Amino acid sequence: PGGTFALYSLLCRHAKMSLLPNQQAADEELSTYYQPGVDRTAMSSPFKRFLEKHKKLRTCLLLFVLFGACMVIGDGVLTPTISVLAALSGLQDRGTGGLGNGWVVLIACVVLVGLFALQHRGTHRVAFVFAPIVVLWLLSIGVIGLYNIIHWNPRVCLALSPHYIVKFFKITGRDGWISLGGVLLAVTGTEAMFADLGHFTAASIRLAFVGVIYPCLVLQYMGQAAFLSKNMSDVHDSFYLSIPRTVFWPMFVLASLAAIVGSQSIISATFSIVKQCLSLGCFPRVKVVHTSRWIYGQIYIPEINWILMVLCLAVTVGFRDINIIGNAYGLACITVMFVTTWLMALVIIFVWKKNILLALSFLVFFGSIEGAYLSASFIKVPQGGWTPIALAFVFMFIMYVWHYGTRRKYLFDLQNKVSMKWILTLGPSLGIVRVPGIGLIYTELVTGVPAIFSHFVTNLPAFHQILVFVCVKSVPVPYVPVDERYLIGRIGPRQYRMYRCIVRYGYKDVQKDDENFENHLVMSIAKFIQMEAEEAASSGSYESSNEGRMAVIHTTDATGTGLIMRDSNEGTSLTRSSKSETLQSLQSIYEQESGGLSRRRVRFQVAEEEQINPQVRDELSDLLEAKEAGVAYIIGHSYVKARKNSNFLKSFAIDYAYSFLRKNCRGPSVTLHIPHISLIEVGMIYYV
């Protein structure tokens, strides 16, 4: 799921399309950054240079991508609604007692509430029944379709000839073109197969589509056509009325189960695309919960879940008509396909590095087909088609305002970095008392020292003896291998004991509450110190500093750190070890309130038997002493305001819209999984 953002991130990897200037050359060295076989030395095309040069064009591309992504979210509202209502419409059948439309809507609302209420439990416990339900459903509708063809009108098979398509449009003219909006509903849903390319191979998807899905769907629709050729008055509910009475209730139950499975898949897809938007800085901070410890990538987002539920109920109760909801659903699906086709044309040029004429041929062929369906669907805008457009614009406004505010805040940080000259004039003690402990200063900057540091130093008389500037950033790749996640560097001379750590995630990676983050960080810094010392030894000068140099540290390999990590039996705290009895008692209370989580407790010590440079040994000893004293997490509690000379649109976007979103979304400490007992927030005003 989330094909639009996957294609956009692919474009950002191969061209400078991103509006957020936090890319690094080291990101391109990731093993997952470039696809195998891509020629990185090929000359860039003039069209690529033209797009990279003009910021307004890149902004338009982002808005186009956001519109497609928002249509997928709209699809996440409409698919459960139309699927459940269509399945339950069988209860209105006259032969089974015929419930009224109001009762069907009420039952549909109950089913939808139950479906969304169970999302927090994840699907891994019941996912094993999804495939049998879908296979049984497809085979059943295929067999019933075949039965109807034989029973009612075998001559309907002649309709497979393309001759009748031409004849149909010649006779019907404009009415035939308008009917394409309804024809579209015959294929919507099947395209979701290709959203699973991240979970299955392309060959298995093609085999399933060509061997099972397509034949069963064609047989079912041909069977309905054969039934309607003899029962034209039953066109309002041809599916259920064409089912033989003896198998009606089994098919009703199977249709309801298939509707729930289909709804579940699009809800999960909506969670996935919101997670991708969040990773690329295009969505307000929300809580992402990993629902399965065995199956990677299964997530649940509480805020999005309840918003989807309310919107589904509003659409169900508001429209109560499956035809109106169908108009909205069809428009959402074809718009996503159309956006994807345009992005695919750009991928052909920038990623595959093919001739622009080939991309234009692709765009004209597929774009004209989808354009015909899209234009027919737009005719239905007054009859419910406005719904996905309205939803898309609301979500797109939220997403773009958040991205704009985030970008302006990042640029403010970039322009107001603390100068290295100012830090050097303070001396190794930074002009204040350096107290035992490690201070993790969270920042969005990948280079330089953020302004929040000088704000902290000038207002407090003490700081930790080890300072680590931590940047958690998203890279436009699906996944970052664990061994390539940490980038470690040094800030200033060695005696300052200041380091930088960049933690990189892909847009499909789930940032879990990593209990070993502090241990990984200490081991990574120790390994960096050792690597730096070895390079300095080969150059003949230990005092030479590689300021700004970042090194990829493999966290799964503990060799080469000069440290020994042992399990501690001394009841070390959950969040940080401390020599203060008061803090230890507070931390024990915090541990109990956190559910008594059992975590691995370790203690580091410098390896005595290794031949280590005395200066390196001193630096490692300082690091371990600081770790034993405790770890504090420092983040900025920022207030973002527009400058006084800003125009009305910018002032409204920053002072009202962005400020409202920041106040009503999750705090950075939640999304970064920072323990509250160790959190220090520093207030600061950003005038952007």
PDB file of N, CA and C in Angstrom, residues 288-372:
ATOM      1  N   VAL A 288       2.242   5.287  16.585  1.00  0.00           N
ATOM      2  CA  VAL A 288       2.281   4.096  15.739  1.00  0.00           C
ATOM      3  C   VAL A 288       2.584   2.900  16.638  1.00  0.00           C
ATOM      4  N   VAL A 289       1.655   1.947  16.667  1.00  0.00           N
ATOM      5  CA  VAL A 289       1.796   0.763  17.516  1.00  0.00           C
ATOM      6  C   VAL A 289       2.096  -0.439  16.637  1.00  0.00           C
ATOM      7  N   HIS A 290       3.143  -1.170  16.996  1.00  0.00           N
ATOM      8  CA  HIS A 290       3.492  -2.400  16.280  1.00  0.00           C
ATOM      9  C   HIS A 290       2.692  -3.533  16.904  1.00  0.00           C
ATOM     10  N   THR A 291       1.719  -4.108  16.164  1.00  0.00           N
ATOM     11  CA  THR A 291       0.753  -5.034  16.757  1.00  0.00           C
ATOM     12  C   THR A 291       1.230  -6.480  16.812  1.00  0.00           C
ATOM     13  N   SER A 292       2.308  -6.813  16.106  1.00  0.00           N
ATOM     14  CA  SER A 292       2.777  -8.201  16.109  1.00  0.00           C
ATOM     15  C   SER A 292       4.281  -8.234  16.318  1.00  0.00           C
ATOM     16  N   ARG A 293       4.731  -9.074  17.247  1.00  0.00           N
ATOM     17  CA  ARG A 293       6.173  -9.191  17.467  1.00  0.00           C
ATOM     18  C   ARG A 293       6.804 -10.175  16.503  1.00  0.00           C
ATOM     19  N   TRP A 294       5.958 -10.927  15.757  1.00  0.00           N
ATOM     20  CA  TRP A 294       6.491 -11.922  14.807  1.00  0.00           C
ATOM     21  C   TRP A 294       6.431 -11.424  13.363  1.00  0.00           C
ATOM     22  N   ILE A 295       5.376 -10.681  13.027  1.00  0.00           N
ATOM     23  CA  ILE A 295       5.198 -10.232  11.644  1.00  0.00           C
ATOM     24  C   ILE A 295       5.576  -8.764  11.572  1.00  0.00           C
ATOM     25  N   TYR A 296       6.653  -8.452  10.831  1.00  0.00           N
ATOM     26  CA  TYR A 296       7.154  -7.081  10.749  1.00  0.00           C
ATOM     27  C   TYR A 296       6.229  -6.243   9.863  1.00  0.00           C
ATOM     28  N   GLY A 297       5.940  -5.018  10.284  1.00  0.00           N
ATOM     29  CA  GLY A 297       5.184  -4.094   9.448  1.00  0.00           C
ATOM     30  C   GLY A 297       3.704  -4.005   9.763  1.00  0.00           C
ATOM     31  N   GLN A 298       3.192  -4.865  10.657  1.00  0.00           N
ATOM     32  CA  GLN A 298       1.787  -4.768  11.049  1.00  0.00           C
ATOM     33  C   GLN A 298       1.655  -3.684  12.110  1.00  0.00           C
ATOM     34  N   ILE A 299       0.967  -2.600  11.742  1.00  0.00           N
ATOM     35  CA  ILE A 299       0.885  -1.447  12.638  1.00  0.00           C
ATOM     36  C   ILE A 299      -0.569  -1.043  12.869  1.00  0.00           C
ATOM     37  N   TYR A 300      -0.746  -0.243  13.905  1.00  0.00           N
ATOM     38  CA  TYR A 300      -2.059   0.291  14.279  1.00  0.00           C
ATOM     39  C   TYR A 300      -1.850   1.727  14.738  1.00  0.00           C
ATOM     40  N   ILE A 301      -2.673   2.649  14.221  1.00  0.00           N
ATOM     41  CA  ILE A 301      -2.577   4.064  14.590  1.00  0.00           C
ATOM     42  C   ILE A 301      -3.913   4.476  15.201  1.00  0.00           C
ATOM     43  N   PRO A 302      -3.983   4.624  16.540  1.00  0.00           N
ATOM     44  CA  PRO A 302      -5.271   4.871  17.204  1.00  0.00           C
ATOM     45  C   PRO A 302      -6.037   6.064  16.646  1.00  0.00           C
ATOM     46  N   GLU A 303      -5.339   7.206  16.467  1.00  0.00           N
ATOM     47  CA  GLU A 303      -6.037   8.409  16.007  1.00  0.00           C
ATOM     48  C   GLU A 303      -6.684   8.201  14.639  1.00  0.00           C
ATOM     49  N   ILE A 304      -5.935   7.601  13.715  1.00  0.00           N
ATOM     50  CA  ILE A 304      -6.454   7.378  12.363  1.00  0.00           C
ATOM     51  C   ILE A 304      -7.589   6.364  12.391  1.00  0.00           C
ATOM     52  N   ASN A 305      -7.481   5.368  13.249  1.00  0.00           N
ATOM     53  CA  ASN A 305      -8.515   4.338  13.343  1.00  0.00           C
ATOM     54  C   ASN A 305      -9.865   4.953  13.706  1.00  0.00           C
ATOM     55  N   TRP A 306      -9.881   5.811  14.728  1.00  0.00           N
ATOM     56  CA  TRP A 306     -11.164   6.384  15.166  1.00  0.00           C
ATOM     57  C   TRP A 306     -11.668   7.431  14.190  1.00  0.00           C
ATOM     58  N   ILE A 307     -10.776   8.159  13.544  1.00  0.00           N
ATOM     59  CA  ILE A 307     -11.209   9.116  12.509  1.00  0.00           C
ATOM     60  C   ILE A 307     -11.864   8.364  11.347  1.00  0.00           C
ATOM     61  N   LEU A 308     -11.240   7.267  10.914  1.00  0.00           N
ATOM     62  CA  LEU A 308     -11.825   6.462   9.838  1.00  0.00           C
ATOM     63  C   LEU A 308     -13.193   5.924  10.244  1.00  0.00           C
ATOM     64  N   MET A 309     -13.316   5.460  11.495  1.00  0.00           N
ATOM     65  CA  MET A 309     -14.590   4.905  11.950  1.00  0.00           C
ATOM     66  C   MET A 309     -15.689   5.963  11.899  1.00  0.00           C
ATOM     67  N   VAL A 310     -15.407   7.166  12.415  1.00  0.00           N
ATOM     68  CA  VAL A 310     -16.407   8.235  12.414  1.00  0.00           C
ATOM     69  C   VAL A 310     -16.801   8.600  10.988  1.00  0.00           C
ATOM     70  N   LEU A 311     -15.813   8.693  10.088  1.00  0.00           N
ATOM     71  CA  LEU A 311     -16.104   9.049   8.702  1.00  0.00           C
ATOM     72  C   LEU A 311     -16.908   7.945   8.003  1.00  0.00           C
ATOM     73  N   CYS A 312     -16.571   6.675   8.275  1.00  0.00           N
ATOM     74  CA  CYS A 312     -17.329   5.557   7.682  1.00  0.00           C
ATOM     75  C   CYS A 312     -18.783   5.584   8.136  1.00  0.00           C
ATOM     76  N   LEU A 313     -18.998   5.825   9.422  1.00  0.00           N
ATOM     77  CA  LEU A 313     -20.368   5.887   9.940  1.00  0.00           C
ATOM     78  C   LEU A 313     -21.114   7.080   9.352  1.00  0.00           C
ATOM     79  N   ALA A 314     -20.402   8.212   9.193  1.00  0.00           N
ATOM     80  CA  ALA A 314     -21.038   9.404   8.618  1.00  0.00           C
ATOM     81  C   ALA A 314     -21.467   9.154   7.177  1.00  0.00           C
ATOM     82  N   VAL A 315     -20.607   8.496   6.389  1.00  0.00           N
ATOM     83  CA  VAL A 315     -20.943   8.192   4.995  1.00  0.00           C
ATOM     84  C   VAL A 315     -22.091   7.188   4.928  1.00  0.00           C
ATOM     85  N   THR A 316     -22.046   6.167   5.792  1.00  0.00           N
ATOM     86  CA  THR A 316     -23.096   5.141   5.781  1.00  0.00           C
ATOM     87  C   THR A 316     -24.455   5.729   6.142  1.00  0.00           C
ATOM     88  N   VAL A 317     -24.506   6.490   7.239  1.00  0.00           N
ATOM     89  CA  VAL A 317     -25.773   7.068   7.696  1.00  0.00           C
ATOM     90  C   VAL A 317     -26.198   8.231   6.795  1.00  0.00           C
ATOM     91  N   GLY A 318     -25.219   8.997   6.306  1.00  0.00           N
ATOM     92  CA  GLY A 318     -25.545  10.168   5.498  1.00  0.00           C
ATOM     93  C   GLY A 318     -26.101   9.831   4.129  1.00  0.00           C
ATOM     94  N   PHE A 319     -25.530   8.833   3.459  1.00  0.00           N
ATOM     95  CA  PHE A 319     -25.961   8.506   2.094  1.00  0.00           C
ATOM     96  C   PHE A 319     -27.015   7.390   2.054  1.00  0.00           C
ATOM     97  N   ARG A 320     -26.766   6.319   2.797  1.00  0.00           N
ATOM     98  CA  ARG A 320     -27.699   5.174   2.863  1.00  0.00           C
ATOM     99  C   ARG A 320     -27.978   4.547   1.505  1.00  0.00           C
ATOM    100  N   ASP A 321     -27.247   4.946   0.493  1.00  0.00           N
ATOM    101  CA  ASP A 321     -27.501   4.467  -0.878  1.00  0.00           C
ATOM    102  C   ASP A 321     -26.191   3.952  -1.452  1.00  0.00           C
ATOM    103  N   ILE A 322     -26.186   2.668  -1.801  1.00  0.00           N
ATOM    104  CA  ILE A 322     -24.950   2.057  -2.288  1.00  0.00           C
ATOM    105  C   ILE A 322     -24.527   2.621  -3.639  1.00  0.00           C
ATOM    106  N   ASN A 323     -25.490   3.134  -4.432  1.00  0.00           N
ATOM    107  CA  ASN A 323     -25.152   3.711  -5.741  1.00  0.00           C
ATOM    108  C   ASN A 323     -24.387   5.024  -5.579  1.00  0.00           C
ATOM    109  N   ILE A 324     -24.819   5.856  -4.636  1.00  0.00           N
ATOM    110  CA  ILE A 324     -24.122   7.131  -4.394  1.00  0.00           C
ATOM    111  C   ILE A 324     -22.723   6.869  -3.839  1.00  0.00           C
ATOM    112  N   ILE A 325     -22.618   5.936  -2.888  1.00  0.00           N
ATOM    113  CA  ILE A 325     -21.308   5.595  -2.323  1.00  0.00           C
ATOM    114  C   ILE A 325     -20.419   4.989  -3.406  1.00  0.00           C
ATOM    115  N   GLY A 326     -21.019   4.209  -4.312  1.00  0.00           N
ATOM    116  CA  GLY A 326     -20.266   3.623  -5.424  1.00  0.00           C
ATOM    117  C   GLY A 326     -19.672   4.679  -6.334  1.00  0.00           C
ATOM    118  N   ASN A 327     -20.408   5.779  -6.578  1.00  0.00           N
ATOM    119  CA  ASN A 327     -19.877   6.881  -7.394  1.00  0.00           C
ATOM    120  C   ASN A 327     -18.635   7.483  -6.742  1.00  0.00           C
ATOM    121  N   ALA A 328     -18.714   7.683  -5.425  1.00  0.00           N
ATOM    122  CA  ALA A 328     -17.573   8.251  -4.697  1.00  0.00           C
ATOM    123  C   ALA A 328     -16.388   7.288  -4.700  1.00  0.00           C
ATOM    124  N   TYR A 329     -16.674   6.019  -4.486  1.00  0.00           N
ATOM    125  CA  TYR A 329     -15.623   4.996  -4.429  1.00  0.00           C
ATOM    126  C   TYR A 329     -14.894   4.871  -5.762  1.00  0.00           C
ATOM    127  N   GLY A 330     -15.655   4.862  -6.850  1.00  0.00           N
ATOM    128  CA  GLY A 330     -15.042   4.738  -8.177  1.00  0.00           C
ATOM    129  C   GLY A 330     -14.142   5.911  -8.502  1.00  0.00           C
ATOM    130  N   LEU A 331     -14.582   7.123  -8.149  1.00  0.00           N
ATOM    131  CA  LEU A 331     -13.769   8.311  -8.420  1.00  0.00           C
ATOM    132  C   LEU A 331     -12.465   8.273  -7.630  1.00  0.00           C
ATOM    133  N   ALA A 332     -12.535   7.830  -6.364  1.00  0.00           N
ATOM    134  CA  ALA A 332     -11.315   7.745  -5.541  1.00  0.00           C
ATOM    135  C   ALA A 332     -10.323   6.768  -6.152  1.00  0.00           C
ATOM    136  N   CYS A 333     -10.811   5.598  -6.587  1.00  0.00           N
ATOM    137  CA  CYS A 333      -9.915   4.564  -7.136  1.00  0.00           C
ATOM    138  C   CYS A 333      -9.255   5.006  -8.429  1.00  0.00           C
ATOM    139  N   ILE A 334     -10.031   5.576  -9.363  1.00  0.00           N
ATOM    140  CA  ILE A 334      -9.461   5.940 -10.665  1.00  0.00           C
ATOM    141  C   ILE A 334      -8.507   7.126 -10.518  1.00  0.00           C
ATOM    142  N   THR A 335      -8.753   8.011  -9.536  1.00  0.00           N
ATOM    143  CA  THR A 335      -7.837   9.137  -9.320  1.00  0.00           C
ATOM    144  C   THR A 335      -6.481   8.632  -8.841  1.00  0.00           C
ATOM    145  N   VAL A 336      -6.491   7.650  -7.928  1.00  0.00           N
ATOM    146  CA  VAL A 336      -5.230   7.064  -7.451  1.00  0.00           C
ATOM    147  C   VAL A 336      -4.476   6.420  -8.612  1.00  0.00           C
ATOM    148  N   MET A 337      -5.198   5.694  -9.476  1.00  0.00           N
ATOM    149  CA  MET A 337      -4.549   5.061 -10.644  1.00  0.00           C
ATOM    150  C   MET A 337      -3.940   6.125 -11.556  1.00  0.00           C
ATOM    151  N   PHE A 338      -4.670   7.234 -11.784  1.00  0.00           N
ATOM    152  CA  PHE A 338      -4.216   8.288 -12.690  1.00  0.00           C
ATOM    153  C   PHE A 338      -2.954   8.959 -12.147  1.00  0.00           C
ATOM    154  N   VAL A 339      -2.949   9.270 -10.841  1.00  0.00           N
ATOM    155  CA  VAL A 339      -1.770   9.879 -10.207  1.00  0.00           C
ATOM    156  C   VAL A 339      -0.579   8.933 -10.298  1.00  0.00           C
ATOM    157  N   THR A 340      -0.819   7.642 -10.047  1.00  0.00           N
ATOM    158  CA  THR A 340       0.256   6.652 -10.097  1.00  0.00           C
ATOM    159  C   THR A 340       0.862   6.560 -11.497  1.00  0.00           C
ATOM    160  N   THR A 341       0.024   6.648 -12.526  1.00  0.00           N
ATOM    161  CA  THR A 341       0.517   6.584 -13.917  1.00  0.00           C
ATOM    162  C   THR A 341       1.449   7.754 -14.217  1.00  0.00           C
ATOM    163  N   TRP A 342       1.083   8.957 -13.783  1.00  0.00           N
ATOM    164  CA  TRP A 342       1.945  10.129 -14.010  1.00  0.00           C
ATOM    165  C   TRP A 342       3.275   9.990 -13.277  1.00  0.00           C
ATOM    166  N   LEU A 343       3.215   9.522 -12.038  1.00  0.00           N
ATOM    167  CA  LEU A 343       4.458   9.334 -11.281  1.00  0.00           C
ATOM    168  C   LEU A 343       5.317   8.247 -11.913  1.00  0.00           C
ATOM    169  N   MET A 344       4.668   7.221 -12.451  1.00  0.00           N
ATOM    170  CA  MET A 344       5.419   6.140 -13.102  1.00  0.00           C
ATOM    171  C   MET A 344       6.155   6.650 -14.343  1.00  0.00           C
ATOM    172  N   ALA A 345       5.546   7.609 -15.042  1.00  0.00           N
ATOM    173  CA  ALA A 345       6.218   8.205 -16.205  1.00  0.00           C
ATOM    174  C   ALA A 345       7.494   8.927 -15.774  1.00  0.00           C
ATOM    175  N   LEU A 346       7.442   9.612 -14.615  1.00  0.00           N
ATOM    176  CA  LEU A 346       8.651  10.269 -14.099  1.00  0.00           C
ATOM    177  C   LEU A 346       9.699   9.251 -13.662  1.00  0.00           C
ATOM    178  N   VAL A 347       9.249   8.124 -13.108  1.00  0.00           N
ATOM    179  CA  VAL A 347      10.183   7.062 -12.716  1.00  0.00           C
ATOM    180  C   VAL A 347      10.910   6.514 -13.940  1.00  0.00           C
ATOM    181  N   ILE A 348      10.197   6.367 -15.048  1.00  0.00           N
ATOM    182  CA  ILE A 348      10.815   5.872 -16.288  1.00  0.00           C
ATOM    183  C   ILE A 348      11.959   6.795 -16.717  1.00  0.00           C
ATOM    184  N   ILE A 349      11.765   8.114 -16.524  1.00  0.00           N
ATOM    185  CA  ILE A 349      12.785   9.079 -16.955  1.00  0.00           C
ATOM    186  C   ILE A 349      13.942   9.155 -15.953  1.00  0.00           C
ATOM    187  N   PHE A 350      13.624   9.331 -14.667  1.00  0.00           N
ATOM    188  CA  PHE A 350      14.646   9.639 -13.665  1.00  0.00           C
ATOM    189  C   PHE A 350      15.297   8.411 -13.043  1.00  0.00           C
ATOM    190  N   VAL A 351      14.542   7.340 -12.885  1.00  0.00           N
ATOM    191  CA  VAL A 351      15.067   6.148 -12.214  1.00  0.00           C
ATOM    192  C   VAL A 351      15.582   5.138 -13.229  1.00  0.00           C
ATOM    193  N   TRP A 352      14.742   4.813 -14.188  1.00  0.00           N
ATOM    194  CA  TRP A 352      15.161   3.843 -15.208  1.00  0.00           C
ATOM    195  C   TRP A 352      16.061   4.472 -16.264  1.00  0.00           C
ATOM    196  N   LYS A 353      16.066   5.842 -16.298  1.00  0.00           N
ATOM    197  CA  LYS A 353      16.911   6.611 -17.232  1.00  0.00           C
ATOM    198  C   LYS A 353      16.647   6.229 -18.691  1.00  0.00           C
ATOM    199  N   LYS A 354      15.353   6.106 -19.011  1.00  0.00           N
ATOM    200  CA  LYS A 354      14.949   5.829 -20.390  1.00  0.00           C
ATOM    201  C   LYS A 354      14.647   7.141 -21.118  1.00  0.00           C
ATOM    202  N   ASN A 355      14.477   7.004 -22.420  1.00  0.00           N
ATOM    203  CA  ASN A 355      14.195   8.171 -23.247  1.00  0.00           C
ATOM    204  C   ASN A 355      12.859   8.786 -22.858  1.00  0.00           C
ATOM    205  N   ILE A 356      12.796  10.118 -22.915  1.00  0.00           N
ATOM    206  CA  ILE A 356      11.575  10.811 -22.528  1.00  0.00           C
ATOM    207  C   ILE A 356      10.410  10.450 -23.446  1.00  0.00           C
ATOM    208  N   LEU A 357      10.712  10.068 -24.696  1.00  0.00           N
ATOM    209  CA  LEU A 357       9.648   9.666 -25.632  1.00  0.00           C
ATOM    210  C   LEU A 357       8.977   8.374 -25.182  1.00  0.00           C
ATOM    211  N   LEU A 358       9.768   7.459 -24.597  1.00  0.00           N
ATOM    212  CA  LEU A 358       9.199   6.217 -24.077  1.00  0.00           C
ATOM    213  C   LEU A 358       8.245   6.519 -22.924  1.00  0.00           C
ATOM    214  N   ALA A 359       8.650   7.451 -22.055  1.00  0.00           N
ATOM    215  CA  ALA A 359       7.784   7.833 -20.931  1.00  0.00           C
ATOM    216  C   ALA A 359       6.503   8.493 -21.431  1.00  0.00           C
ATOM    217  N   LEU A 360       6.614   9.321 -22.467  1.00  0.00           N
ATOM    218  CA  LEU A 360       5.431   9.960 -23.034  1.00  0.00           C
ATOM    219  C   LEU A 360       4.497   8.934 -23.677  1.00  0.00           C
ATOM    220  N   SER A 361       5.077   7.938 -24.362  1.00  0.00           N
ATOM    221  CA  SER A 361       4.259   6.876 -24.965  1.00  0.00           C
ATOM    222  C   SER A 361       3.495   6.110 -23.890  1.00  0.00           C
ATOM    223  N   PHE A 362       4.201   5.789 -22.796  1.00  0.00           N
ATOM    224  CA  PHE A 362       3.557   5.103 -21.669  1.00  0.00           C
ATOM    225  C   PHE A 362       2.422   5.954 -21.107  1.00  0.00           C
ATOM    226  N   LEU A 363       2.703   7.252 -20.942  1.00  0.00           N
ATOM    227  CA  LEU A 363       1.717   8.158 -20.352  1.00  0.00           C
ATOM    228  C   LEU A 363       0.499   8.325 -21.255  1.00  0.00           C
ATOM    229  N   VAL A 364       0.736   8.455 -22.563  1.00  0.00           N
ATOM    230  CA  VAL A 364      -0.383   8.638 -23.500  1.00  0.00           C
ATOM    231  C   VAL A 364      -1.254   7.385 -23.555  1.00  0.00           C
ATOM    232  N   PHE A 365      -0.626   6.199 -23.593  1.00  0.00           N
ATOM    233  CA  PHE A 365      -1.391   4.957 -23.724  1.00  0.00           C
ATOM    234  C   PHE A 365      -2.245   4.702 -22.479  1.00  0.00           C
ATOM    235  N   PHE A 366      -1.579   4.627 -21.309  1.00  0.00           N
ATOM    236  CA  PHE A 366      -2.330   4.324 -20.090  1.00  0.00           C
ATOM    237  C   PHE A 366      -3.114   5.535 -19.583  1.00  0.00           C
ATOM    238  N   GLY A 367      -2.547   6.738 -19.758  1.00  0.00           N
ATOM    239  CA  GLY A 367      -3.242   7.940 -19.305  1.00  0.00           C
ATOM    240  C   GLY A 367      -4.530   8.193 -20.057  1.00  0.00           C
ATOM    241  N   SER A 368      -4.565   7.878 -21.358  1.00  0.00           N
ATOM    242  CA  SER A 368      -5.789   8.093 -22.139  1.00  0.00           C
ATOM    243  C   SER A 368      -6.893   7.138 -21.703  1.00  0.00           C
ATOM    244  N   ILE A 369      -6.515   5.884 -21.414  1.00  0.00           N
ATOM    245  CA  ILE A 369      -7.511   4.910 -20.934  1.00  0.00           C
ATOM    246  C   ILE A 369      -8.074   5.355 -19.579  1.00  0.00           C
ATOM    247  N   GLU A 370      -7.151   5.679 -18.647  1.00  0.00           N
ATOM    248  CA  GLU A 370      -7.605   6.102 -17.321  1.00  0.00           C
ATOM    249  C   GLU A 370      -8.307   7.449 -17.377  1.00  0.00           C
ATOM    250  N   GLY A 371      -7.865   8.312 -18.322  1.00  0.00           N
ATOM    251  CA  GLY A 371      -8.515   9.615 -18.478  1.00  0.00           C
ATOM    252  C   GLY A 371      -9.970   9.480 -18.895  1.00  0.00           C
ATOM    253  N   ALA A 372     -10.266   8.489 -19.758  1.00  0.00           N
ATOM    254  CA  ALA A 372     -11.653   8.260 -20.171  1.00  0.00           C
ATOM    255  C   ALA A 372     -12.513   7.857 -18.982  1.00  0.00           C
TER     256      ALA A 372
END
